[in-house]
């Protein structure tokens, strides 16, 4: 089955700097890749997603890139702010099987 | 926000007792999921449902059962709770589309379950 690995497990950046979180997946049939943000004590919330027919997608300060050949995708957050501090999860699905999640990255934005 | 209600929100119980968690949705979505979240493990799928009375196992299904008698309700049961099942449990829903399971999932607020 699908296996998703996420790196790094923790990340600290200065406010205003960029943050990058990377995920790799094992199933070449996977074609849907969402990213979730989870603040402390809250539910995971979808922040952006990408499908395999697209190489990059942006939404204001966040962007996701996908490299199907290498089977990895990344989350980019620019101009980080303290409210970006949270745990971020990547996931992958082929459509025939449910989402498989990475283990998460704890992002700390230092003011 | 998606209309998902989990109950109870918190529960403390003893080893060996049965426990049932409820997920209720008002979105009429086809797919419903139960996850557990533990430090260092992320979100792990327990069971999911693709319609009334249609369910399938996830990655960590041992010790858990589910039922879906109505579109809006998905129940998770621990028949005889163990301390290893202490966790935060999240329900999620998604709409049918494309190939089915590759659609955005929306999560409930979670149930914190402690088994002593």
mmCIF file of C-alpha atoms in Angstrom:
data_model
loop_
_atom_site.group_PDB
_atom_site.id
_atom_site.type_symbol
_atom_site.label_atom_id
_atom_site.label_comp_id
_atom_site.label_asym_id
_atom_site.label_seq_id
_atom_site.Cartn_x
_atom_site.Cartn_y
_atom_site.Cartn_z
ATOM 1 C CA UNK A 1 0.000 0.000 0.000
ATOM 2 C CA UNK A 2 0.841 3.671 -0.023
ATOM 3 C CA UNK A 3 3.541 5.013 2.287
ATOM 4 C CA UNK A 4 4.025 8.738 2.851
ATOM 5 C CA UNK A 5 7.138 10.110 4.494
ATOM 6 C CA UNK A 6 7.345 13.720 5.672
ATOM 7 C CA UNK A 7 10.378 15.830 6.542
ATOM 8 C CA UNK A 8 11.421 17.551 8.660
ATOM 9 C CA UNK A 9 9.525 16.546 11.790
ATOM 10 C CA UNK A 10 10.207 19.956 13.350
ATOM 11 C CA UNK A 11 11.069 23.271 11.729
ATOM 12 C CA UNK A 12 11.828 26.654 13.256
ATOM 13 C CA UNK A 13 12.004 29.811 11.159
ATOM 14 C CA UNK A 14 12.248 33.508 11.834
ATOM 15 C CA UNK A 15 9.178 35.577 11.131
ATOM 16 C CA UNK A 16 9.216 36.735 7.538
ATOM 17 C CA UNK A 17 11.373 33.853 6.316
ATOM 18 C CA UNK A 18 10.135 31.018 4.111
ATOM 19 C CA UNK A 19 9.361 27.481 5.253
ATOM 20 C CA UNK A 20 9.454 24.329 3.127
ATOM 21 C CA UNK A 21 8.063 20.930 4.100
ATOM 22 C CA UNK A 22 8.663 17.907 1.886
ATOM 23 C CA UNK A 23 6.811 14.632 1.427
ATOM 24 C CA UNK A 24 7.548 11.530 -0.605
ATOM 25 C CA UNK A 25 5.068 8.853 -1.588
ATOM 26 C CA UNK A 26 5.499 5.286 -2.781
ATOM 27 C CA UNK A 27 2.428 4.492 -4.927
ATOM 28 C CA UNK A 28 2.834 5.812 -8.456
ATOM 29 C CA UNK A 29 -0.965 5.593 -8.858
ATOM 30 C CA UNK A 30 -1.488 8.345 -6.260
ATOM 31 C CA UNK A 31 -3.020 11.390 -7.894
ATOM 32 C CA UNK A 32 -4.339 13.600 -5.084
ATOM 33 C CA UNK A 33 -2.137 15.394 -2.546
ATOM 34 C CA UNK A 34 -3.695 17.595 0.162
ATOM 35 C CA UNK A 35 -2.013 19.528 2.955
ATOM 36 C CA UNK A 36 -3.587 20.061 6.376
ATOM 37 C CA UNK A 37 -2.794 22.523 9.159
ATOM 38 C CA UNK A 38 -3.547 21.609 12.759
ATOM 39 C CA UNK A 39 -3.292 24.168 15.505
ATOM 40 C CA UNK A 40 -2.839 23.004 19.075
ATOM 41 C CA UNK A 41 -5.984 21.302 20.368
ATOM 42 C CA UNK A 42 -7.857 21.862 17.118
ATOM 43 C CA UNK A 43 -8.964 19.737 14.188
ATOM 44 C CA UNK A 44 -6.871 19.371 11.024
ATOM 45 C CA UNK A 45 -7.946 21.849 8.362
ATOM 46 C CA UNK A 46 -7.328 21.598 4.638
ATOM 47 C CA UNK A 47 -5.163 24.494 3.457
ATOM 48 C CA UNK A 48 -4.273 23.526 -0.104
ATOM 49 C CA UNK A 49 -4.342 20.498 -2.378
ATOM 50 C CA UNK A 50 -2.961 19.500 -5.767
ATOM 51 C CA UNK A 51 -3.789 16.846 -8.330
ATOM 52 C CA UNK A 52 -1.350 14.979 -10.490
ATOM 53 C CA UNK A 53 -2.244 16.844 -13.670
ATOM 54 C CA UNK A 54 -0.828 20.056 -12.168
ATOM 55 C CA UNK A 55 2.789 20.792 -11.228
ATOM 56 C CA UNK A 56 2.239 23.763 -8.927
ATOM 57 C CA UNK A 57 -0.589 25.542 -7.166
ATOM 58 C CA UNK A 58 -0.556 28.793 -5.195
ATOM 59 C CA UNK A 59 -2.887 30.434 -2.742
ATOM 60 C CA UNK A 60 -1.576 33.729 -1.390
ATOM 61 C CA UNK A 61 1.456 32.901 0.793
ATOM 62 C CA UNK A 62 1.260 29.136 0.398
ATOM 63 C CA UNK A 63 2.145 26.993 -2.580
ATOM 64 C CA UNK A 64 2.474 23.310 -3.307
ATOM 65 C CA UNK A 65 4.702 21.728 -5.931
ATOM 66 C CA UNK A 66 4.515 18.182 -7.264
ATOM 67 C CA UNK A 67 7.195 16.102 -8.974
ATOM 68 C CA UNK A 68 5.508 12.924 -10.211
ATOM 69 C CA UNK A 69 8.684 11.433 -11.597
ATOM 70 C CA UNK A 70 10.464 11.645 -8.267
ATOM 71 C CA UNK A 71 7.242 10.988 -6.328
ATOM 72 C CA UNK A 72 7.557 13.932 -4.014
ATOM 73 C CA UNK A 73 5.592 17.059 -3.250
ATOM 74 C CA UNK A 74 6.346 20.088 -1.113
ATOM 75 C CA UNK A 75 4.568 22.839 0.803
ATOM 76 C CA UNK A 76 6.058 26.317 0.620
ATOM 77 C CA UNK A 77 5.042 29.091 2.990
ATOM 78 C CA UNK A 78 6.466 32.542 2.275
ATOM 79 C CA UNK A 79 6.651 35.574 4.587
ATOM 80 C CA UNK A 80 5.882 33.410 7.599
ATOM 81 C CA UNK A 81 3.891 34.882 10.468
ATOM 82 C CA UNK A 82 3.452 33.700 14.079
ATOM 83 C CA UNK A 83 -0.044 32.443 13.239
ATOM 84 C CA UNK A 84 1.530 29.982 10.799
ATOM 85 C CA UNK A 85 2.875 28.069 13.799
ATOM 86 C CA UNK A 86 1.116 24.683 13.782
ATOM 87 C CA UNK A 87 1.554 21.062 12.788
ATOM 88 C CA UNK A 88 1.300 20.450 9.056
ATOM 89 C CA UNK A 89 0.354 17.105 7.504
ATOM 90 C CA UNK A 90 0.702 15.943 3.929
ATOM 91 C CA UNK A 91 -1.328 13.082 2.470
ATOM 92 C CA UNK A 92 -1.716 11.077 -0.722
ATOM 93 C CA UNK A 93 -4.455 9.023 -2.359
ATOM 94 C CA UNK A 94 -4.927 7.160 -5.622
ATOM 95 C CA UNK A 95 -8.708 7.384 -5.500
ATOM 96 C CA UNK A 96 -9.147 3.668 -4.942
ATOM 97 C CA UNK A 97 -7.714 3.836 -1.447
ATOM 98 C CA UNK A 98 -8.231 6.405 1.323
ATOM 99 C CA UNK A 99 -5.758 9.163 2.120
ATOM 100 C CA UNK A 100 -2.518 8.107 3.767
ATOM 101 C CA UNK A 101 -1.025 10.818 5.959
ATOM 102 C CA UNK A 102 2.553 11.722 6.745
ATOM 103 C CA UNK A 103 3.529 11.938 10.411
ATOM 104 C CA UNK A 104 3.482 15.710 10.499
ATOM 105 C CA UNK A 105 5.841 18.679 10.767
ATOM 106 C CA UNK A 106 5.726 21.017 13.736
ATOM 107 C CA UNK A 107 6.441 24.510 12.426
ATOM 108 C CA UNK A 108 7.432 27.230 14.855
ATOM 109 C CA UNK A 109 7.628 30.827 13.615
ATOM 110 C CA UNK A 110 9.777 32.905 15.918
ATOM 111 C CA UNK A 111 8.862 36.577 16.186
ATOM 112 C CA UNK B 1 -17.091 24.769 8.174
ATOM 113 C CA UNK B 2 -18.443 21.310 7.352
ATOM 114 C CA UNK B 3 -21.311 20.227 9.610
ATOM 115 C CA UNK B 4 -19.630 17.467 11.586
ATOM 116 C CA UNK B 5 -20.379 16.792 15.239
ATOM 117 C CA UNK B 6 -18.476 14.311 17.348
ATOM 118 C CA UNK B 7 -19.752 13.071 20.688
ATOM 119 C CA UNK B 8 -18.674 12.865 23.363
ATOM 120 C CA UNK B 9 -15.844 15.385 23.165
ATOM 121 C CA UNK B 10 -14.091 13.900 26.181
ATOM 122 C CA UNK B 11 -14.403 10.544 27.889
ATOM 123 C CA UNK B 12 -12.557 8.740 30.650
ATOM 124 C CA UNK B 13 -13.284 5.069 31.160
ATOM 125 C CA UNK B 14 -11.756 1.907 32.551
ATOM 126 C CA UNK B 15 -9.996 -0.956 30.819
ATOM 127 C CA UNK B 16 -12.396 -3.660 29.659
ATOM 128 C CA UNK B 17 -15.462 -1.452 29.291
ATOM 129 C CA UNK B 18 -17.206 -0.918 25.950
ATOM 130 C CA UNK B 19 -17.037 2.555 24.413
ATOM 131 C CA UNK B 20 -18.953 4.030 21.489
ATOM 132 C CA UNK B 21 -18.058 7.275 19.769
ATOM 133 C CA UNK B 22 -20.491 8.993 17.450
ATOM 134 C CA UNK B 23 -19.946 11.085 14.357
ATOM 135 C CA UNK B 24 -22.892 12.982 12.919
ATOM 136 C CA UNK B 25 -22.818 14.958 9.652
ATOM 137 C CA UNK B 26 -25.313 17.303 8.071
ATOM 138 C CA UNK B 27 -23.594 17.489 4.655
ATOM 139 C CA UNK B 28 -25.064 14.296 3.146
ATOM 140 C CA UNK B 29 -21.526 13.228 2.144
ATOM 141 C CA UNK B 30 -21.038 9.657 1.026
ATOM 142 C CA UNK B 31 -17.706 8.891 2.720
ATOM 143 C CA UNK B 32 -17.020 8.914 6.445
ATOM 144 C CA UNK B 33 -13.795 8.035 8.252
ATOM 145 C CA UNK B 34 -12.479 7.380 11.734
ATOM 146 C CA UNK B 35 -8.870 8.243 12.590
ATOM 147 C CA UNK B 36 -6.813 8.098 15.727
ATOM 148 C CA UNK B 37 -4.069 10.619 16.408
ATOM 149 C CA UNK B 38 -1.131 9.817 18.637
ATOM 150 C CA UNK B 39 2.144 11.719 19.144
ATOM 151 C CA UNK B 40 4.701 10.697 16.548
ATOM 152 C CA UNK B 41 2.192 8.784 14.442
ATOM 153 C CA UNK B 42 0.137 11.456 12.743
ATOM 154 C CA UNK B 43 -3.346 10.474 11.631
ATOM 155 C CA UNK B 44 -3.980 6.768 11.218
ATOM 156 C CA UNK B 45 -7.125 5.410 9.592
ATOM 157 C CA UNK B 46 -9.172 2.965 11.682
ATOM 158 C CA UNK B 47 -12.199 2.292 9.467
ATOM 159 C CA UNK B 48 -14.086 4.095 6.772
ATOM 160 C CA UNK B 49 -17.515 3.918 5.167
ATOM 161 C CA UNK B 50 -18.485 4.420 1.541
ATOM 162 C CA UNK B 51 -22.227 4.216 2.088
ATOM 163 C CA UNK B 52 -24.936 2.977 4.416
ATOM 164 C CA UNK B 53 -23.902 -0.435 5.748
ATOM 165 C CA UNK B 54 -20.737 -0.324 3.588
ATOM 166 C CA UNK B 55 -17.517 -0.181 5.578
ATOM 167 C CA UNK B 56 -13.905 -1.210 5.203
ATOM 168 C CA UNK B 57 -10.854 -1.551 7.420
ATOM 169 C CA UNK B 58 -8.042 0.914 7.667
ATOM 170 C CA UNK B 59 -4.462 0.681 8.846
ATOM 171 C CA UNK B 60 -5.201 0.184 12.568
ATOM 172 C CA UNK B 61 -8.579 -1.581 12.734
ATOM 173 C CA UNK B 62 -7.801 -4.268 15.336
ATOM 174 C CA UNK B 63 -9.930 -3.816 18.463
ATOM 175 C CA UNK B 64 -12.401 -1.484 16.733
ATOM 176 C CA UNK B 65 -15.721 -1.975 14.960
ATOM 177 C CA UNK B 66 -17.941 0.494 13.119
ATOM 178 C CA UNK B 67 -21.513 0.794 11.970
ATOM 179 C CA UNK B 68 -23.353 3.081 9.601
ATOM 180 C CA UNK B 69 -27.097 2.595 9.577
ATOM 181 C CA UNK B 70 -27.861 6.094 8.271
ATOM 182 C CA UNK B 71 -26.010 8.409 5.899
ATOM 183 C CA UNK B 72 -25.498 10.984 8.638
ATOM 184 C CA UNK B 73 -24.180 8.765 11.445
ATOM 185 C CA UNK B 74 -20.974 6.739 11.742
ATOM 186 C CA UNK B 75 -20.308 4.952 15.028
ATOM 187 C CA UNK B 76 -16.971 3.693 16.305
ATOM 188 C CA UNK B 77 -17.036 1.003 19.007
ATOM 189 C CA UNK B 78 -14.276 -0.276 21.223
ATOM 190 C CA UNK B 79 -15.752 -3.578 22.414
ATOM 191 C CA UNK B 80 -13.348 -3.934 25.344
ATOM 192 C CA UNK B 81 -11.212 -0.841 25.748
ATOM 193 C CA UNK B 82 -7.484 -1.159 26.464
ATOM 194 C CA UNK B 83 -4.999 1.466 27.636
ATOM 195 C CA UNK B 84 -3.325 1.369 24.189
ATOM 196 C CA UNK B 85 -6.529 2.832 22.754
ATOM 197 C CA UNK B 86 -6.098 6.034 24.721
ATOM 198 C CA UNK B 87 -5.940 8.611 21.951
ATOM 199 C CA UNK B 88 -7.642 11.495 20.208
ATOM 200 C CA UNK B 89 -10.197 10.236 17.704
ATOM 201 C CA UNK B 90 -11.198 12.269 14.675
ATOM 202 C CA UNK B 91 -14.082 11.711 12.316
ATOM 203 C CA UNK B 92 -13.871 13.017 8.758
ATOM 204 C CA UNK B 93 -16.180 13.197 5.756
ATOM 205 C CA UNK B 94 -15.719 13.568 2.018
ATOM 206 C CA UNK B 95 -17.957 13.819 -1.008
ATOM 207 C CA UNK B 96 -17.942 11.335 -3.846
ATOM 208 C CA UNK B 97 -16.136 12.530 -6.918
ATOM 209 C CA UNK B 98 -13.562 11.432 -9.429
ATOM 210 C CA UNK B 99 -12.392 7.977 -8.445
ATOM 211 C CA UNK B 100 -14.125 8.230 -5.096
ATOM 212 C CA UNK B 101 -11.587 8.515 -2.311
ATOM 213 C CA UNK B 102 -9.310 11.217 -3.724
ATOM 214 C CA UNK B 103 -11.420 14.109 -2.488
ATOM 215 C CA UNK B 104 -10.877 16.682 0.262
ATOM 216 C CA UNK B 105 -11.661 15.415 3.723
ATOM 217 C CA UNK B 106 -13.143 17.655 6.404
ATOM 218 C CA UNK B 107 -12.626 16.822 10.049
ATOM 219 C CA UNK B 108 -14.719 17.011 13.180
ATOM 220 C CA UNK B 109 -13.381 18.561 16.388
ATOM 221 C CA UNK B 110 -12.226 15.249 17.846
ATOM 222 C CA UNK B 111 -12.896 13.120 20.906
ATOM 223 C CA UNK B 112 -10.257 12.806 23.595
ATOM 224 C CA UNK B 113 -10.524 9.298 25.049
ATOM 225 C CA UNK B 114 -8.607 8.184 28.126
ATOM 226 C CA UNK B 115 -8.658 4.558 29.227
ATOM 227 C CA UNK B 116 -7.358 3.927 32.714
#
